Coordinates of C-alpha atoms in Angstrom, one line a residue:
M27 CA 19.4 16.9 31.5
A28 CA 16.2 17.5 29.6
E29 CA 15.1 14.9 27.1
Q30 CA 15.0 17.5 24.4
Q31 CA 18.8 18.0 24.8
R32 CA 19.7 14.3 25.0
L33 CA 21.8 12.5 22.5
L34 CA 20.8 8.8 22.3
G35 CA 23.3 6.2 21.3
G36 CA 25.8 9.0 20.5
R37 CA 23.7 9.7 17.3
Y38 CA 20.1 10.8 17.7
L39 CA 19.6 14.3 19.1
L40 CA 16.2 14.6 20.6
K41 CA 14.1 17.7 19.7
E42 CA 10.5 18.3 20.7
K43 CA 8.0 15.7 22.0
V44 CA 5.4 14.8 19.5
G45 CA 3.2 12.3 21.3
T46 CA 2.8 9.8 24.2
G47 CA 1.3 6.3 24.0
G48 CA 0.5 3.5 26.4
M49 CA 4.1 2.3 26.5
A50 CA 6.3 5.0 25.1
T51 CA 6.9 8.7 24.3
V52 CA 7.7 9.8 20.8
F53 CA 10.2 12.6 20.0
R54 CA 11.2 14.3 16.8
A55 CA 15.0 13.9 16.5
Q56 CA 17.9 14.5 14.2
D57 CA 20.1 11.7 13.0
Q58 CA 23.6 13.2 13.4
V59 CA 25.2 10.7 11.1
L60 CA 22.9 10.8 8.1
N61 CA 21.7 14.3 8.8
R62 CA 18.0 13.5 8.5
A63 CA 14.9 14.1 10.7
V64 CA 13.5 10.9 12.4
A65 CA 11.0 9.9 15.0
V66 CA 12.4 8.3 18.2
K67 CA 10.2 6.2 20.4
I68 CA 11.4 5.9 24.0
M69 CA 9.9 3.4 26.5
L70 CA 8.3 5.1 29.5
P71 CA 10.4 4.9 32.6
Q72 CA 7.8 2.8 34.6
Y73 CA 8.1 0.0 32.0
A74 CA 11.9 0.2 31.2
G75 CA 12.7 -1.9 34.3
D76 CA 10.0 -4.5 33.7
P77 CA 11.6 -7.5 31.8
T78 CA 8.3 -8.5 30.2
F79 CA 7.6 -5.0 28.7
A80 CA 11.3 -4.6 27.8
A81 CA 11.2 -7.9 25.9
R82 CA 8.0 -6.8 24.1
F83 CA 9.5 -3.4 23.3
K84 CA 12.6 -5.0 21.7
Q85 CA 10.4 -7.5 19.8
E86 CA 8.4 -4.6 18.4
A87 CA 11.6 -3.2 16.9
Q88 CA 12.8 -6.5 15.5
A89 CA 9.4 -7.4 14.1
A90 CA 8.7 -4.0 12.6
A91 CA 12.2 -3.7 11.0
A92 CA 11.4 -6.8 9.0
L93 CA 8.3 -5.3 7.5
Q94 CA 8.9 -3.4 4.2
S95 CA 5.8 -1.8 2.7
P96 CA 4.8 1.7 1.4
Y97 CA 1.9 1.4 3.9
I98 CA 3.9 0.6 7.0
V99 CA 6.0 3.1 9.0
G100 CA 9.7 2.3 8.4
V101 CA 11.9 1.3 11.3
Y102 CA 15.5 2.4 10.9
D103 CA 17.3 1.4 14.1
W104 CA 16.8 0.5 17.8
G105 CA 19.0 0.2 20.8
K106 CA 19.5 0.8 24.5
D107 CA 21.2 3.8 26.0
G108 CA 21.8 3.3 29.7
D109 CA 18.4 2.2 31.1
T110 CA 16.5 3.7 28.1
Y111 CA 15.2 1.5 25.3
Y112 CA 14.5 3.4 22.0
I113 CA 13.4 2.8 18.5
V114 CA 14.2 5.1 15.5
M115 CA 11.5 5.3 12.9
E116 CA 10.4 7.2 9.8
L117 CA 9.1 10.7 10.7
L118 CA 5.6 11.1 9.3
H119 CA 3.7 14.1 8.3
G120 CA -0.1 14.4 8.2
T121 CA -2.9 13.5 10.6
D122 CA -4.2 10.3 12.1
L123 CA -7.4 8.8 10.6
K124 CA -9.4 9.2 13.8
S125 CA -8.8 13.0 13.8
G126 CA -9.8 13.1 10.1
V127 CA -13.1 11.3 10.7
R128 CA -13.8 13.5 13.7
S129 CA -13.2 16.6 11.6
H130 CA -15.0 15.6 8.4
G131 CA -17.5 13.0 9.4
A132 CA -18.4 10.1 7.2
L133 CA -16.1 9.6 4.2
D134 CA -17.0 9.0 0.6
P135 CA -17.5 5.2 0.1
K136 CA -14.8 5.0 -2.5
K137 CA -12.3 6.7 -0.2
V138 CA -13.3 4.2 2.5
A139 CA -12.5 1.3 0.2
Q140 CA -9.2 2.9 -0.9
I141 CA -8.1 3.3 2.8
G142 CA -9.2 -0.3 3.5
S143 CA -7.2 -1.6 0.5
Q144 CA -4.0 0.2 1.6
I145 CA -4.4 -1.1 5.2
C146 CA -4.8 -4.6 3.7
G147 CA -1.5 -4.0 1.9
A148 CA 0.2 -3.4 5.2
L149 CA -1.5 -6.4 6.9
S150 CA -0.6 -8.7 4.1
I151 CA 3.1 -8.1 4.6
A152 CA 2.8 -8.4 8.4
H153 CA 0.7 -11.6 8.2
K154 CA 3.2 -13.2 5.8
H155 CA 5.8 -12.6 8.5
E156 CA 3.4 -14.3 11.0
I157 CA 2.9 -11.0 12.8
I158 CA -0.6 -10.0 14.0
H159 CA -1.0 -6.3 14.6
R160 CA -3.7 -6.7 17.3
D161 CA -4.4 -3.0 17.6
I162 CA -5.8 -1.9 14.2
K163 CA -7.7 1.4 14.9
P164 CA -7.9 4.8 13.2
Q165 CA -5.5 6.3 15.8
N166 CA -2.8 4.0 14.5
I167 CA -3.4 4.9 10.8
M168 CA -1.6 8.1 9.5
V169 CA -3.1 9.8 6.5
Q170 CA -0.3 11.5 4.6
P171 CA -0.5 14.8 2.6
D172 CA -0.8 12.8 -0.7
G173 CA -3.9 10.9 0.7
N174 CA -2.1 7.6 1.1
I175 CA -1.9 5.9 4.6
K176 CA 0.7 4.3 6.7
V177 CA -0.1 1.8 9.5
M178 CA 1.8 2.7 12.7
D179 CA 2.6 1.1 16.1
F180 CA 3.3 -2.6 15.8
G181 CA 4.1 -2.2 19.6
I182 CA 1.7 -4.9 20.6
A183 CA 2.0 -7.0 17.6
R184 CA 3.7 -10.3 18.4
A185 CA 5.2 -13.0 16.1
K186 CA 3.5 -16.3 16.4
N187 CA 6.8 -18.1 17.0
S188 CA 7.5 -15.9 20.0
H189 CA 7.1 -17.2 23.6
L190 CA 5.2 -14.0 24.3
T191 CA 2.2 -15.3 22.2
Q192 CA 1.0 -17.1 25.2
D193 CA 0.1 -13.8 26.9
N194 CA -3.5 -13.4 25.5
N195 CA -4.5 -10.2 27.4
V196 CA -6.8 -7.9 25.4
L197 CA -4.3 -5.2 24.5
G198 CA -6.3 -3.4 21.8
T199 CA -8.8 -0.6 22.1
A200 CA -12.2 -2.0 23.0
H201 CA -14.1 -0.2 20.2
Y202 CA -12.0 -2.2 17.6
V203 CA -11.2 -5.5 19.2
S204 CA -12.5 -8.8 17.7
P205 CA -14.8 -11.0 19.7
E206 CA -12.1 -13.7 20.0
Q207 CA -9.7 -11.0 21.3
T208 CA -12.3 -10.0 23.9
R209 CA -12.5 -13.7 25.0
G210 CA -8.7 -14.0 25.3
Q211 CA -8.6 -16.7 22.6
E212 CA -5.8 -17.3 20.2
L213 CA -5.6 -14.7 17.4
G214 CA -5.0 -15.0 13.7
P215 CA -5.1 -12.8 10.6
T216 CA -8.9 -12.7 10.7
S217 CA -8.8 -10.8 14.0
D218 CA -7.0 -7.9 12.3
I219 CA -9.6 -8.2 9.5
Y220 CA -12.4 -7.8 12.0
S221 CA -10.7 -4.6 13.4
L222 CA -10.2 -3.3 9.9
G223 CA -14.0 -3.8 9.3
V224 CA -14.7 -1.7 12.3
V225 CA -12.4 1.0 11.0
M226 CA -14.1 1.0 7.6
Y227 CA -17.5 1.1 9.4
E228 CA -16.5 4.2 11.3
C229 CA -15.1 5.8 8.2
A230 CA -18.3 5.1 6.3
T231 CA -20.7 6.2 9.0
G232 CA -18.8 8.7 11.1
R233 CA -19.2 6.6 14.3
V234 CA -18.1 3.3 15.8
P235 CA -20.6 0.3 15.6
F236 CA -20.6 -0.3 19.4
D237 CA -20.2 2.2 22.1
G238 CA -20.8 2.3 25.9
D239 CA -19.9 3.8 29.2
D240 CA -16.8 1.7 29.7
A241 CA -14.4 -0.6 27.9
I242 CA -16.0 -3.7 29.3
S243 CA -19.5 -2.9 28.1
V244 CA -18.2 -2.1 24.6
A245 CA -16.2 -5.3 24.5
L246 CA -19.2 -7.4 25.5
K247 CA -21.2 -5.8 22.6
Q248 CA -18.4 -6.9 20.2
V249 CA -19.3 -10.5 21.3
N250 CA -23.1 -10.3 21.8
E251 CA -24.5 -7.7 19.5
L252 CA -24.8 -7.2 15.7
P253 CA -23.9 -3.8 14.2
V254 CA -26.6 -1.6 12.6
P255 CA -26.0 -1.9 8.8
P256 CA -24.0 1.2 7.7
S257 CA -26.6 2.2 5.1
Q258 CA -29.2 2.8 7.9
I259 CA -26.8 5.4 9.3
N260 CA -25.5 6.9 6.1
A261 CA -27.7 6.4 3.0
N262 CA -24.7 7.0 0.7
V263 CA -23.2 3.6 1.7
D264 CA -24.1 1.3 -1.2
G265 CA -24.9 -2.4 -0.8
D266 CA -21.6 -3.7 -2.1
L267 CA -19.5 -1.7 0.4
E268 CA -21.9 -2.6 3.2
R269 CA -21.6 -6.3 2.6
I270 CA -17.8 -6.1 2.5
I271 CA -17.7 -4.2 5.8
L272 CA -20.2 -6.6 7.5
K273 CA -18.4 -9.7 6.2
C274 CA -15.2 -8.4 7.9
M275 CA -17.2 -8.0 11.1
E276 CA -18.7 -11.5 11.2
K277 CA -18.6 -12.8 14.8
D278 CA -17.3 -16.2 13.6
P279 CA -13.8 -15.8 12.2
A280 CA -14.5 -18.6 9.7
N281 CA -17.2 -16.4 8.0
R282 CA -14.9 -13.4 7.5
F283 CA -12.4 -12.8 4.7
Q284 CA -9.6 -15.2 5.5
T285 CA -6.7 -13.2 4.3
A286 CA -5.8 -9.6 3.8
D287 CA -5.0 -10.3 0.2
E288 CA -8.5 -11.7 -0.4
L289 CA -10.1 -8.6 1.1
R290 CA -7.8 -6.3 -0.8
Q291 CA -8.8 -8.0 -4.1
V292 CA -12.5 -7.5 -3.3
L293 CA -12.0 -3.8 -2.4
N294 CA -10.0 -3.2 -5.5
S295 CA -12.8 -4.8 -7.6
Y296 CA -15.2 -2.5 -5.9
L297 CA -13.0 0.6 -6.6
A298 CA -12.7 -0.4 -10.3
G299 CA -16.5 -0.7 -10.6
R300 CA -16.4 -4.5 -11.1
A301 CA -19.0 -6.8 -9.7
V302 CA -18.5 -7.7 -6.0
D303 CA -19.6 -11.2 -5.1
V304 CA -20.0 -11.0 -1.3
P305 CA -23.0 -12.7 0.3
E306 CA -25.4 -11.0 2.7
P307 CA -24.0 -11.1 6.2
T308 CA -25.2 -13.4 9.0
R309 CA -27.8 -11.5 11.0
V310 CA -28.4 -14.0 13.8
I311 CA -25.9 -14.7 16.6
A312 CA -25.9 -18.4 17.3
G313 CA -27.6 -19.0 20.7
M314 CA -28.0 -15.2 21.1
A315 CA -31.0 -14.3 18.9
G316 CA -33.0 -11.6 20.6
A317 CA -30.4 -11.1 23.3
G318 CA -29.1 -7.7 22.5
G319 CA -29.0 -8.1 18.7
T320 CA -30.5 -5.2 16.9
E321 CA -31.1 -6.9 13.6
A322 CA -32.7 -10.3 14.4
M323 CA -35.0 -11.8 17.0
R324 CA -36.2 -15.4 17.4
M325 CA -40.0 -15.8 17.9
G326 CA -41.3 -19.3 18.3
D327 CA -39.7 -21.4 15.6
K328 CA -39.1 -18.6 13.2
T329 CA -36.4 -16.0 12.9
Q330 CA -37.5 -12.6 11.6
T331 CA -34.6 -10.9 9.7
M332 CA -34.5 -7.2 8.8
V333 CA -33.8 -6.7 5.1
R334 CA -31.7 -3.9 4.0
P335 CA -34.0 -1.1 2.7
T336 CA -34.2 -0.9 -1.1
A337 CA -33.0 2.3 -2.7
P338 CA -35.5 4.1 -5.0
G339 CA -35.5 2.5 -8.4
D340 CA -33.9 -0.7 -7.1
T341 CA -37.1 -2.7 -6.6
A342 CA -36.4 -5.3 -9.3
S343 CA -32.8 -6.1 -8.2
N344 CA -33.3 -6.0 -4.4
P345 CA -37.0 -6.8 -3.6
V346 CA -37.9 -6.3 0.1
I347 CA -39.7 -9.5 1.2
R348 CA -41.3 -9.4 4.6
P349 CA -43.3 -12.3 6.1
N350 CA -46.7 -11.4 7.5
N351 CA -45.6 -11.9 11.1
Q352 CA -42.5 -9.8 10.8
I353 CA -42.0 -7.2 13.5
N354 CA -39.7 -4.3 14.1
T355 CA -37.3 -5.8 16.7
S356 CA -35.9 -2.4 17.7
S357 CA -39.2 -1.3 19.1
Y358 CA -40.6 -4.7 20.4
D359 CA -40.8 -5.0 24.1
N360 CA -43.2 -7.6 25.6
E361 CA -42.8 -5.9 29.0
K362 CA -44.5 -2.7 28.0
H363 CA -48.2 -2.1 28.1
G364 CA -50.6 0.4 26.6
M365 CA -50.4 1.9 23.1
G366 CA -46.8 1.4 21.9
K367 CA -45.3 2.6 18.6
G368 CA -46.4 -0.6 16.8
K369 CA -50.1 0.0 17.7
I370 CA -49.9 3.7 16.7
A371 CA -48.4 2.7 13.3
A372 CA -51.2 0.1 12.8
I373 CA -53.9 2.7 13.5
A374 CA -52.2 5.2 11.2
I375 CA -52.2 2.6 8.4
A376 CA -55.8 1.8 9.0
I377 CA -56.8 5.5 8.7
V378 CA -54.8 5.9 5.5
A379 CA -56.5 2.9 4.0
F380 CA -60.0 4.2 5.0
V381 CA -59.3 7.6 3.5
A382 CA -58.1 6.0 0.3
I383 CA -61.2 3.8 0.0
A384 CA -63.4 6.8 0.6
I385 CA -61.6 8.9 -2.0
F386 CA -62.0 6.1 -4.5
A387 CA -65.7 5.8 -3.8
V388 CA -66.4 9.5 -4.1
S389 CA -64.2 9.7 -7.3
G390 CA -66.2 7.0 -9.0
F391 CA -69.5 8.6 -8.0
L392 CA -68.5 12.1 -9.3
N393 CA -67.3 10.7 -12.6
G394 CA -70.3 8.6 -13.2
G395 CA -70.3 4.8 -13.0
D396 CA -68.3 4.2 -16.1
Q397 CA -64.8 4.2 -14.4
K398 CA -62.5 1.3 -14.2
S399 CA -59.3 0.5 -12.3
V400 CA -56.2 0.7 -14.5
P401 CA -54.2 -2.6 -14.4
N402 CA -50.6 -2.5 -13.3
L403 CA -48.6 -3.5 -16.4
L404 CA -45.1 -2.9 -15.1
G405 CA -42.8 -5.9 -15.7
M406 CA -45.1 -7.6 -18.2
G407 CA -44.1 -8.5 -21.7
Q408 CA -45.7 -6.4 -24.5
E409 CA -48.2 -9.1 -25.6
A410 CA -49.2 -9.9 -22.0
A411 CA -49.6 -6.1 -21.3
V412 CA -51.9 -5.6 -24.4
A413 CA -54.0 -8.6 -23.4
S414 CA -54.4 -7.3 -19.9
I415 CA -55.4 -3.8 -21.2
K416 CA -58.1 -5.3 -23.4
S417 CA -59.4 -7.7 -20.7
S418 CA -59.7 -4.8 -18.3
G419 CA -62.0 -2.9 -20.6
F420 CA -59.4 -0.5 -22.1
E421 CA -57.8 0.1 -25.5
P422 CA -54.0 -0.2 -26.2
G423 CA -52.5 3.2 -26.9
N424 CA -49.0 4.2 -28.0
V425 CA -46.2 1.8 -27.6
N426 CA -42.7 3.4 -27.2
Q427 CA -39.3 2.1 -26.2
S428 CA -36.7 3.4 -23.8
Y429 CA -33.6 2.3 -21.9
N430 CA -34.3 1.4 -18.3
D431 CA -32.0 0.1 -15.6
Q432 CA -34.8 -1.5 -13.5
Y433 CA -36.8 -3.6 -16.0
S434 CA -35.3 -6.2 -18.4
E435 CA -35.4 -5.8 -22.1
G436 CA -39.0 -6.4 -23.5
Q437 CA -40.8 -5.6 -20.2
V438 CA -43.2 -2.7 -19.6
C439 CA -41.2 0.0 -17.7
E440 CA -43.7 2.9 -17.9
Q441 CA -47.5 3.2 -18.4
T442 CA -50.0 6.1 -18.7
P443 CA -52.2 6.2 -16.7
D444 CA -50.4 4.5 -13.8
G445 CA -51.6 1.2 -12.6
G446 CA -54.1 1.4 -9.7
K447 CA -55.6 4.7 -10.9
T448 CA -59.1 4.9 -12.4
A449 CA -59.9 5.9 -16.0
A450 CA -62.9 5.9 -18.3
A451 CA -63.8 2.5 -19.7
G452 CA -62.5 2.1 -23.3
S453 CA -59.9 4.8 -22.9
K454 CA -56.3 4.2 -24.1
I455 CA -53.4 3.1 -22.0
D456 CA -49.9 4.0 -23.4
I457 CA -47.0 1.8 -22.5
V458 CA -43.2 2.1 -22.8
I459 CA -41.2 -1.1 -23.4
S460 CA -37.7 -1.4 -21.8
K461 CA -34.7 -1.8 -24.1
G462 CA -32.7 -2.8 -21.0
P463 CA -30.0 -0.8 -19.2
K464 CA -28.5 2.0 -21.3
P465 CA -25.2 0.8 -22.7
I466 CA -22.2 2.5 -21.2
D467 CA -19.7 3.7 -23.7
Q468 CA -16.7 1.3 -23.8
V469 CA -13.2 2.7 -24.2
E470 CA -9.8 1.0 -24.7
V471 CA -7.4 1.2 -21.8
P472 CA -4.3 3.0 -22.9
D473 CA -0.8 1.6 -22.5
L474 CA 1.0 3.6 -19.8
S475 CA 4.4 1.9 -20.0
N476 CA 5.8 4.6 -22.2
A477 CA 4.7 7.5 -20.0
S478 CA 7.7 9.5 -18.8
D479 CA 6.3 9.9 -15.3
L480 CA 3.1 9.7 -13.1
D481 CA 1.8 13.1 -14.2
E482 CA 2.0 12.1 -17.9
A483 CA 0.3 8.7 -17.1
K484 CA -2.6 10.6 -15.4
K485 CA -3.1 12.8 -18.4
I486 CA -3.1 9.8 -20.8
I487 CA -5.8 8.1 -18.6
E488 CA -8.0 11.2 -18.4
N489 CA -7.6 11.9 -22.2
A490 CA -8.9 8.3 -22.8
G491 CA -12.1 9.1 -20.9
L492 CA -11.1 7.2 -17.8
T493 CA -10.3 8.2 -14.2
V494 CA -7.2 7.7 -12.1
G495 CA -7.6 5.0 -9.4
S496 CA -5.0 4.1 -6.8
T497 CA -1.3 4.8 -7.3
T498 CA 1.2 2.6 -5.4
Q499 CA 5.0 2.3 -5.5
E500 CA 7.1 -0.8 -5.6
A501 CA 10.8 -1.5 -6.1
N502 CA 11.6 -2.4 -9.7
D503 CA 14.5 -2.5 -12.2
A504 CA 12.8 0.3 -14.1
D505 CA 13.9 3.9 -13.5
E506 CA 12.3 5.7 -10.6
G507 CA 8.9 7.2 -11.6
K508 CA 8.3 4.8 -14.5
I509 CA 4.9 3.0 -14.8
V510 CA 5.6 -0.7 -14.3
D511 CA 2.0 -2.1 -14.0
Q512 CA -1.6 -1.0 -14.4
S513 CA -5.0 -2.4 -13.8
P514 CA -7.0 -2.9 -16.1
K515 CA -4.3 -3.9 -18.6
A516 CA -3.6 -2.0 -21.7
G517 CA -5.9 -2.8 -24.6
E518 CA -8.8 -4.0 -22.4
K519 CA -12.3 -2.6 -23.1
V520 CA -13.9 -1.0 -20.1
D521 CA -16.8 1.3 -19.3
K522 CA -16.1 4.9 -19.9
G523 CA -15.2 6.6 -16.6
S524 CA -13.7 3.4 -15.1
K525 CA -10.7 3.7 -12.8
V526 CA -7.2 2.7 -13.8
D527 CA -4.9 1.7 -10.9
I528 CA -1.2 2.5 -11.4
V529 CA 2.0 1.0 -10.0
V530 CA 5.0 3.3 -10.1
S531 CA 8.6 2.1 -9.9
S532 CA 10.5 3.4 -6.9
G533 CA 13.7 2.3 -8.6
P534 CA 15.6 -0.9 -8.2
E535 CA 16.4 -2.3 -4.7
T536 CA 19.9 -1.2 -3.7
D537 CA 22.6 -2.4 -1.4
S538 CA 25.6 -0.6 0.1
V539 CA 28.7 -1.1 -2.0
P540 CA 31.8 -1.9 0.2
G541 CA 34.7 0.5 -0.2
V542 CA 37.7 -1.5 -1.5
V543 CA 40.1 1.3 -2.5
G544 CA 43.6 0.6 -1.0
K545 CA 43.0 -3.2 -0.9
T546 CA 44.8 -5.7 -3.1
E547 CA 43.1 -6.9 -6.2
S548 CA 42.4 -10.3 -4.5
D549 CA 41.0 -8.8 -1.3
A550 CA 38.9 -6.3 -3.1
T551 CA 37.4 -9.0 -5.4
N552 CA 36.5 -11.3 -2.4
T553 CA 34.9 -8.4 -0.5
L554 CA 32.7 -7.3 -3.3
S555 CA 31.7 -10.9 -4.3
N556 CA 30.7 -11.7 -0.7
A557 CA 28.5 -8.6 -0.7
G558 CA 26.7 -10.0 -3.7
F559 CA 28.2 -7.9 -6.5
S560 CA 30.0 -8.9 -9.7
V561 CA 33.5 -7.5 -10.2
N562 CA 35.1 -6.1 -13.3
V563 CA 38.9 -5.4 -13.2
E564 CA 40.5 -2.6 -15.2
S565 CA 44.0 -1.1 -15.3
G566 CA 44.1 2.2 -13.5
G567 CA 47.5 3.3 -14.9
T568 CA 50.4 4.6 -12.8
S569 CA 49.9 6.1 -9.4
D570 CA 52.2 7.9 -6.9
T571 CA 49.8 7.0 -4.1
Y572 CA 48.9 3.3 -4.6
A573 CA 51.5 0.6 -5.1
K574 CA 51.4 -1.7 -8.0
G575 CA 48.6 -4.3 -7.7
Y576 CA 46.4 -2.3 -5.3
V577 CA 43.0 -0.8 -6.0
M578 CA 43.3 2.9 -6.7
K579 CA 39.7 3.6 -7.7
Q580 CA 36.2 1.9 -7.8
S581 CA 32.9 2.6 -9.5
P582 CA 30.2 2.8 -8.3
T583 CA 30.5 3.8 -4.6
G584 CA 27.8 4.3 -2.0
T585 CA 24.8 2.2 -3.1
A586 CA 24.0 0.2 -6.2
K587 CA 21.5 -2.2 -7.6
K588 CA 21.6 -5.6 -6.0
G589 CA 23.8 -8.0 -8.0
S590 CA 25.2 -5.2 -10.3
T591 CA 28.8 -4.9 -11.4
V592 CA 31.4 -2.9 -9.6
T593 CA 34.6 -2.0 -11.6
I594 CA 37.9 -1.8 -9.7
Y595 CA 40.9 0.0 -11.2
I596 CA 44.4 -1.5 -10.3
S597 CA 47.5 0.6 -10.0
E598 CA 50.5 -0.1 -12.2
G599 CA 52.8 1.5 -9.6
K600 CA 54.8 4.7 -9.7
D601 CA 55.5 6.5 -13.0
T602 CA 59.2 6.0 -13.8
S603 CA 59.2 7.5 -17.3
S604 CA 60.8 10.7 -16.0
D605 CA 63.9 8.7 -14.9
E606 CA 64.7 7.3 -18.4
V607 CA 67.5 8.7 -20.6
D608 CA 67.3 9.1 -24.4
V609 CA 70.7 7.7 -25.4
D610 CA 70.5 8.7 -29.0
S611 CA 70.2 12.4 -28.0
L612 CA 73.7 12.3 -26.5
G613 CA 75.3 12.3 -30.0
L614 CA 77.9 9.7 -29.1
T615 CA 78.9 8.5 -32.6
G616 CA 82.1 10.2 -33.8
M617 CA 83.0 11.5 -30.3
T618 CA 86.4 10.9 -28.8
A619 CA 86.3 8.1 -26.2
E620 CA 86.9 10.6 -23.4
D621 CA 84.1 12.9 -24.4
A622 CA 81.6 10.0 -24.9
E623 CA 82.4 8.5 -21.5
E624 CA 81.9 11.9 -19.9
A625 CA 78.5 12.5 -21.7
I626 CA 77.3 9.0 -20.6
A627 CA 78.3 9.6 -17.0
N628 CA 76.6 13.0 -16.9
A629 CA 73.3 11.4 -18.1
G630 CA 73.3 8.9 -15.2
L631 CA 74.3 6.0 -17.4
K632 CA 77.3 3.7 -17.3
Y633 CA 79.7 2.8 -20.1
D634 CA 81.7 -0.2 -21.4
P635 CA 84.5 0.8 -24.0
R636 CA 85.4 -1.9 -26.5
Q637 CA 88.1 -1.8 -29.2
Q638 CA 87.2 -2.3 -32.9
S639 CA 89.0 -1.6 -36.2
S640 CA 87.6 0.9 -38.6
S641 CA 88.9 2.4 -41.8
S642 CA 86.4 5.2 -41.7
V643 CA 86.5 6.4 -38.1
E644 CA 89.6 8.2 -36.7
V645 CA 91.5 6.3 -34.1
G646 CA 90.2 6.9 -30.6
N647 CA 86.7 8.0 -31.7
V648 CA 83.3 6.2 -31.2
I649 CA 82.3 4.0 -34.1
K650 CA 78.9 3.0 -32.6
Y651 CA 77.1 2.3 -29.2
S652 CA 74.5 -0.1 -27.8
P653 CA 71.7 0.0 -26.7
G654 CA 70.1 3.2 -28.0
G655 CA 66.7 4.8 -27.4
K656 CA 65.3 5.5 -24.0
Q657 CA 67.0 3.6 -21.2
P658 CA 66.6 3.7 -17.4
A659 CA 69.2 5.4 -15.3
G660 CA 72.2 3.2 -14.6
T661 CA 72.0 1.3 -17.9
V662 CA 75.4 0.2 -19.3
I663 CA 76.1 1.6 -22.7
I664 CA 78.7 -0.3 -24.8
L665 CA 81.0 2.0 -26.7
Y666 CA 82.9 0.7 -29.8
I667 CA 86.2 2.7 -30.1
S668 CA 88.1 2.8 -33.4
T669 CA 91.6 1.4 -33.5
G670 CA 92.1 2.4 -37.1
P671 CA 92.2 0.3 -40.2
S672 CA 93.1 -3.4 -39.8
E673 CA 96.5 -4.4 -41.1

């Protein structure tokens, strides 16, 4: 029988194949019980008979089923059908991150950070369950149509407390494995963080940090080489994101972020535009300087370190300091002879310097001898700048003020003419004094708790001059779709245009409510209490179906909030009101005894005649009767029959 026509476990009808991995094949299937589409992962036949792989496969299901996160693929069920092991999972729509990067190239830095933050959310849950993923790579990260991600395939993740943890083979893909994983050492959460750093590196640059002809050469580079800083590949990568990525990829696990939560907080701060306090990465591999590293080389007793290039206008905040004996390690080769790139560059610099000197000399000659070099005033205070102008043989000109992000308040940020140029002695030099960075308009963060849904919350944020950041869901007692948290908090003052992250309620956590209709009140109460629900007992009235004392109805059924109250309705038994007789309607008073007895018998009642004297009722007729009103069938009615006046 073809796999596509197979029914696994008497429940999951396999449809078409959607993918094949190293251990299993994945099918789209239909859950015949819950009538929903699912993904079913079936272990490949060559592994099904191997006890080690079978144990690992079952462990995958047990481990993954315990992980509940909006960023982890949900596992619904698992089992064995004959010789076939299978896992039933959430069916995802979208594309894997690897395909996305291949199609679109490098991603926007903010998108890279958002993806990294969501992966951290998945890893945080796994690590708290003592599960290391071991195979974080873009192929295992599904990008959904709404832009959010889900981490897939915990197939080689293994719980620390499992006997399988002693098997330290490198199971991950070489481009993303950590150095310690390559060495076969014990792995911890920081190994997943290293792999996540490689994923973010690839998203930010469009390429992996280390590549080679085979897996072994790539794995060796993970141990022995340093990555090229992402900004040297993609100039759009800013310094904060670069430091975050490179800290994740530190060779020594102790130098990385130590937990997924720690990394997520830093990424969220970066997304919110807040300051990110991450030190510059280590650029020398201990004992390996110059041995394959592209960023550092040891020469004599000094280590020459390449400094990240400073962006235009960033001179003050990120000065590039280069020692006199610094070299370009990427082109240095003491085995080559002749005129290398370094010598060519030196000659070019010498020619430029010679031409500049010649132009300066000719310019001074053509303009007469009364020319002076304009002093460089940038960064000076106003008084010091004026003094320098005068001492250089010039006159102070106009003094203006302007906002400037590069120079601190009170420093010269512009001058005319520029420093280093020549001008006539005694001419004026205009300066502009910095007022510091231009203030960013501050706005108050609105309160989103009263928004009816996510769309309204987004409008409120945008109307306040802010932008919508990440949106996540979490179980909460609030109604589904309500905003239950936000960052920054309502009322905080933030820069205009800052991002506001939103947490949306997915509704309260629910449990299945046991069905107790048909049980006795005692049994029903015990069943519901043991399931974690409170019980409220109400009368359900009469019932022709359920005997007295049995549950005839319950509310709610299906699922309900954990710990909520379930009301059970108890039957009062069958309705017997239709079997009752209205004695008064028989008109017994004044009847002859014979007629009264016949009327009572015809109504399904019984009679008991008794003699009593009466001066007003004719002999042989009914004086009175008891009881009256409505009486059940078979009730004895006492008839008092007149014997005439007493003597």
